[in-house]
Short mmCIF file of C-alpha atoms in Angstrom, two decimals:
data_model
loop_
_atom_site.label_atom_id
_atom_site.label_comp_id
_atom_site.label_asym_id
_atom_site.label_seq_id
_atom_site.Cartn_x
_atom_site.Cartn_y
_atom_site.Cartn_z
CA UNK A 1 12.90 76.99 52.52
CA UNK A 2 13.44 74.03 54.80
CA UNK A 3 13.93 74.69 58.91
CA UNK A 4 15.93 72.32 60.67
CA UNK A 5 15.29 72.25 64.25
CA UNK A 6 17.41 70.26 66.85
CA UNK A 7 16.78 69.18 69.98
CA UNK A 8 18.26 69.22 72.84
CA UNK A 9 20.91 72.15 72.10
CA UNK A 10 23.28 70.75 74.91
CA UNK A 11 23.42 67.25 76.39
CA UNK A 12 25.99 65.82 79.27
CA UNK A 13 25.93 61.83 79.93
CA UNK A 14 27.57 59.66 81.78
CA UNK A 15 29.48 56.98 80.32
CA UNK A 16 27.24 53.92 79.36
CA UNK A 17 23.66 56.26 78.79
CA UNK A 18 21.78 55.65 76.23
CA UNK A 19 21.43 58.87 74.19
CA UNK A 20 18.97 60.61 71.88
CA UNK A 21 18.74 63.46 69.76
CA UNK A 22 16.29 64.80 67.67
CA UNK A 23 15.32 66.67 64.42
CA UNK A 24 12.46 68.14 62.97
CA UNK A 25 12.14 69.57 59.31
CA UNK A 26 9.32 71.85 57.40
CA UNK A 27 9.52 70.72 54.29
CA UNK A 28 9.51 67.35 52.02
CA UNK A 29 13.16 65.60 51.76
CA UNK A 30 15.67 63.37 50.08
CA UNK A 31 17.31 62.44 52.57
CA UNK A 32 18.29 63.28 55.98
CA UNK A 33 22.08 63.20 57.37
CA UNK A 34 23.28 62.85 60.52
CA UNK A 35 27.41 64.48 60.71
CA UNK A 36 29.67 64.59 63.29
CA UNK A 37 32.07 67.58 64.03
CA UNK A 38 35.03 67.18 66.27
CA UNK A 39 36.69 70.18 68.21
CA UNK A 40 39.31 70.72 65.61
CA UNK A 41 36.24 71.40 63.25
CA UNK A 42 36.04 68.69 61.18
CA UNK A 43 32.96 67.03 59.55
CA UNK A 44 32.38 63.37 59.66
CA UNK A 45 28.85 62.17 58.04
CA UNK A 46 27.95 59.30 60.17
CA UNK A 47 24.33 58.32 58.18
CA UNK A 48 22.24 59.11 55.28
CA UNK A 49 19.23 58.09 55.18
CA UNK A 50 15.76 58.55 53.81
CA UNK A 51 13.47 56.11 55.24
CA UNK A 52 13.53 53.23 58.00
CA UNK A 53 16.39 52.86 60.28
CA UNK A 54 20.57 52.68 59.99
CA UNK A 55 22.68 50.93 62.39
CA UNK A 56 26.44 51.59 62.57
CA UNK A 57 28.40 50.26 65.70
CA UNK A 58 26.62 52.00 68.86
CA UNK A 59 24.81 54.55 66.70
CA UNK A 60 21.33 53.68 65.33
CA UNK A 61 19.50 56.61 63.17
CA UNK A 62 15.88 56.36 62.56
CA UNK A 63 13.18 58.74 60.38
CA UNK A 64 10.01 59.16 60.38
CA UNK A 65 8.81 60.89 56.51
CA UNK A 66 5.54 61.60 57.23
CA UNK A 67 6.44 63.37 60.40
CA UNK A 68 9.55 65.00 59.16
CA UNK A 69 11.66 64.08 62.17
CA UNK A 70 14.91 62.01 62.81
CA UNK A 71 16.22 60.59 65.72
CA UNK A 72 20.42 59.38 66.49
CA UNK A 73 20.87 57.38 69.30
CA UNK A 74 23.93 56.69 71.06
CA UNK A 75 24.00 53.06 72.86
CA UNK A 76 26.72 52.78 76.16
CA UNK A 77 27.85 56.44 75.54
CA UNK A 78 31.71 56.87 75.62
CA UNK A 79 33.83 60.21 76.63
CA UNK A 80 35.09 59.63 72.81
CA UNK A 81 31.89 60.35 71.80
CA UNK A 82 31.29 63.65 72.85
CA UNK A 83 31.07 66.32 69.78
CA UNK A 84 28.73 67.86 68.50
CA UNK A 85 26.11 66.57 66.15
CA UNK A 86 24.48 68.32 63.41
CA UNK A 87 21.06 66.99 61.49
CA UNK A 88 21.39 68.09 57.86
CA UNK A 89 18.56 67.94 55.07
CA UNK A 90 18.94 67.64 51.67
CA UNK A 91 16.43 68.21 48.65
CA UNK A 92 14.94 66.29 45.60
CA UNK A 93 17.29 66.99 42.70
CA UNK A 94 21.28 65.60 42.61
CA UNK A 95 23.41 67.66 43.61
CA UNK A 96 21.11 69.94 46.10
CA UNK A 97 22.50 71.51 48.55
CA UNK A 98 22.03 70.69 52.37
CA UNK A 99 20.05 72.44 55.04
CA UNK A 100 21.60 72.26 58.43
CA UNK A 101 20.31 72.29 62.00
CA UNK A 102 22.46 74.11 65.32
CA UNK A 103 23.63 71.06 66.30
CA UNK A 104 23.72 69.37 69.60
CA UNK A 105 27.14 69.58 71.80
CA UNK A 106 27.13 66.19 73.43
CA UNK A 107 29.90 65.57 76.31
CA UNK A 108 29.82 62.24 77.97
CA UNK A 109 31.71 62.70 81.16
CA UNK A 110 33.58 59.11 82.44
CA UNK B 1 40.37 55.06 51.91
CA UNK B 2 39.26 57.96 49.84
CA UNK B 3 38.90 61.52 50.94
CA UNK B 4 38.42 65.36 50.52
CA UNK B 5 41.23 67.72 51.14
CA UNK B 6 41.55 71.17 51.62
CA UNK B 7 44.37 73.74 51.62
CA UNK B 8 45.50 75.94 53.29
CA UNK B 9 44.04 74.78 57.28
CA UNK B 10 44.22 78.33 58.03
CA UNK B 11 44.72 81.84 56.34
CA UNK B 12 44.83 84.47 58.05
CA UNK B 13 44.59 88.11 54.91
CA UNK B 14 43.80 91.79 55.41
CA UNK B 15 40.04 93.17 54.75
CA UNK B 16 40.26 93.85 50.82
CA UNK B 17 41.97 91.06 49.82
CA UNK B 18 41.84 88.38 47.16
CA UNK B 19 41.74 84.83 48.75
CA UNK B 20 41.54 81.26 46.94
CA UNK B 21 40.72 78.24 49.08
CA UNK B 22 41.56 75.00 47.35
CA UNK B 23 39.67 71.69 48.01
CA UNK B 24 40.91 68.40 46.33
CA UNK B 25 37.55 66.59 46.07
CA UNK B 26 37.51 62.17 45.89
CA UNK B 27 38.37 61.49 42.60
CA UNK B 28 35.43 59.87 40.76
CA UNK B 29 33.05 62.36 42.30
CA UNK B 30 31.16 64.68 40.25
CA UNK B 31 29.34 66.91 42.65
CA UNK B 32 31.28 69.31 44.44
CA UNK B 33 29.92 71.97 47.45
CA UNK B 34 31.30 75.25 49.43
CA UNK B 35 30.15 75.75 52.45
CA UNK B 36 30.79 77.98 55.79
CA UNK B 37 30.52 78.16 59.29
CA UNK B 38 30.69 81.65 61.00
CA UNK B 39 32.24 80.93 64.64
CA UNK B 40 29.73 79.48 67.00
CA UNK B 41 26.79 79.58 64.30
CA UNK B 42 25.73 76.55 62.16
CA UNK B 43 26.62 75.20 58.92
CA UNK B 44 25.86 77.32 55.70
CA UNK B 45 25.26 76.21 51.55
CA UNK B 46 27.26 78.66 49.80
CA UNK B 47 27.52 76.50 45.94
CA UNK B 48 27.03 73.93 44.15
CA UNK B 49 29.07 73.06 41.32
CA UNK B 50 28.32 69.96 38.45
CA UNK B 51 29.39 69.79 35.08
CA UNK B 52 31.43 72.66 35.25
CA UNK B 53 28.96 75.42 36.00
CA UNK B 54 27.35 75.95 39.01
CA UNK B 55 24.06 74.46 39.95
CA UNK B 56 22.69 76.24 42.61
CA UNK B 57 24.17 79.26 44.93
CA UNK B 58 22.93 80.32 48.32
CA UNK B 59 22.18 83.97 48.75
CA UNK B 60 25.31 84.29 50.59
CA UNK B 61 26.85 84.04 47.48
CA UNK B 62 27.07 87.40 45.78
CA UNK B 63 29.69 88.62 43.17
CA UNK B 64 32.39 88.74 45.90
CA UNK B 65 32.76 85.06 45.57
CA UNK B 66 33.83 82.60 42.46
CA UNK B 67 34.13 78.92 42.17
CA UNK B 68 36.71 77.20 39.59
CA UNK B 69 37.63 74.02 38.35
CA UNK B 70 40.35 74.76 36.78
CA UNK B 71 41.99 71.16 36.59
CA UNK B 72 40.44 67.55 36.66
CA UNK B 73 41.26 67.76 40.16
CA UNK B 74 41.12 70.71 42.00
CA UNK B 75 38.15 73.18 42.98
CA UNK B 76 38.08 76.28 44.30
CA UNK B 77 36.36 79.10 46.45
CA UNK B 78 37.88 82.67 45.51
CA UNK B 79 36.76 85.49 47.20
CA UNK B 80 37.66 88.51 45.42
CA UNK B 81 38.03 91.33 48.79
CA UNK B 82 37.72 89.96 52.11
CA UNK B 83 34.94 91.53 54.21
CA UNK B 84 35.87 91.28 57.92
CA UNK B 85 32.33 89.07 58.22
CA UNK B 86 33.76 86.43 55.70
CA UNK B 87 35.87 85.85 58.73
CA UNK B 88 34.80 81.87 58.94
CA UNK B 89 35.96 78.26 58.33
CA UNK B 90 34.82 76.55 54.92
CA UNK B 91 34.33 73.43 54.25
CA UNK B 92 34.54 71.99 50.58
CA UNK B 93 32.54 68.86 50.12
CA UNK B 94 31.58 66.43 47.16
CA UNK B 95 29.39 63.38 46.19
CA UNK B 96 29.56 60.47 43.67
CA UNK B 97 27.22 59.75 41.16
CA UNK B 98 23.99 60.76 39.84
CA UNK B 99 21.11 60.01 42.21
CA UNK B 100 21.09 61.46 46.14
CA UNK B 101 24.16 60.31 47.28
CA UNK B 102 25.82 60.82 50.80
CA UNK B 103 28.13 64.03 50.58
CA UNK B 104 32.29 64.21 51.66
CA UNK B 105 33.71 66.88 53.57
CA UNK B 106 37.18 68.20 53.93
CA UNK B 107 38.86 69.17 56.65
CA UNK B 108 38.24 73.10 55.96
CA UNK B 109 40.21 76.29 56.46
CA UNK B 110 39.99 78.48 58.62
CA UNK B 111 39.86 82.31 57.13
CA UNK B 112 40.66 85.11 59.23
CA UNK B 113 39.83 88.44 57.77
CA UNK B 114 41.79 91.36 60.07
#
C-alpha cells in the first residue's frame, strides 16, 4: 500500500513568492499527479508526470523516481492561486486507481 | 473542450436510503473511477470500472455500493442504504486510452445522509 505524504500542510504567501510543495511516496509508481481543488470542491489535475520536469504557465512540477518525491512550484504567486493542492500516485497497470496525499491549503494574501 | 459531469451537485436522503449518483464521463474514454472525500479528510479510491466490469475496488467498497454502465454514456455509483458516514462528496473521474494516462474529474456531488 502506497503512503503519500505532503508537506507543508498549510502555506500563506505573499503575492509574487516563489512557492514549493512537496511529496513523498513508499512505494514504486506510474506516475505522479499534481490536482488542484478549488473551494467549491472541484478537482483540476494540473500535471502528470513520471519522470523529469513539467512546465505549465507559473507552475513547474519536478520528480525524483529513485527518491520517490515530487515537488510543484509556484513562480510570482497570485491571490488566484490559493487552493489547495493534493499530490496523487498512481500504480503500474491501466486503469489503477490513485493514492492521494492531505493536501496543502495554499493562500497567497495580495 | 471536453469534460466529466456529474449529477445531481448535491443530494441531500434519509439514513436507509437508495441513492444513484450519475457521472457523464468524456466520451472516447474507457476508464472510469468513483471516488470520495469525507469533509475535511483527503481523497479516497472507491472503483474502478473498464470493459464493463470492475477492475479494482477499494475496501471501502462493500456490498452497500454498485457501479453501472448502463448506457454508452452514463456511469453510475448506487448506494443501496445510506449510512450517516457515507455522508461525503464523490467525485466520478475517467481516462483515455490504454497505457497510464492522466485521469478527468467531475465536478462531484455532494451527499448528505440525515
Amino acid at each position: 500500500k502506497n503512503e503519500v505524504e505532503q508537506s507543508p500542510q498549510n502555506l500563506t504567501a505573499q503575492e509574487g513568492e516563489f512557492i514549493t510543495i512537496n511529496c513523498s511516496y513508499s512505494v514504486g509508481i506510474s506516475a505522479l499527479h499534481w490536482l488542484q481543488q478549488h473551494p467549491g470542491g472541484g478537482i483540476v489535475s494540473l500535471f502528470m508526470l513520471s519522470s523529469g520536469k513539467k512546465k505549465h504557465g507559473r507552475l513547474i512540477a519536478t520528480i525524483n523516481i529513485q527518491e520517490k518525491h515530487s515537488s510543484l512550484h509556484i513562480t510570482a504567486s497570485h491571490p488566484r492561486d490559493s487552493a489547495v493542492y493534493i499530490c496523487a500516485v498512481g500504480g503500474e497497470t491501466s486503469g489503477s486507481r490513485l493514492t492521494f496525499g492531505e493536501g496543502t491549503q495554499l493562500t497567497v494574501n495580495p | 473542450e471536453p469534460e466529466v459531469t456529474q449529477t445531481p451537485s448535491h443530494q441531500v436522503t434519509q439514513m436507509g436510503q437508495e441513492v444513484i449518483l450519475r457521472c457523464v464521463p468524456i466520451s472516447n474514454h474507457l476508464y472510469f473511477y468513483w471516488y470520495r472525500q469525507i469533509l475535511g479528510q483527503k481523497v479516497e479510491f472507491l472503483v474502478s470500472f473498464y470493459n464493463n466490469e470492475i477492475s479494482e475496488k477499494s475496501e471501502i467498497f462493500d456490498d452497500q455500493f454498485s457501479v453501472e454502465r448502463p448506457d454508452g454514456s452514463n456511469f453510475t455509483l448506487k448506494i443501496r442504504s445510506t449510512k450517516l458516514e457515507d455522508s461525503a462528496m464523490y467525485f466520478c473521474a475517467s481516462s483515455g486510452e490504454r497505457g497510464y494516462t492522466e485521469q478527468f474529474f467531475g465536478p462531484g456531488t455532494r451527499l448528505t445522509v440525515l
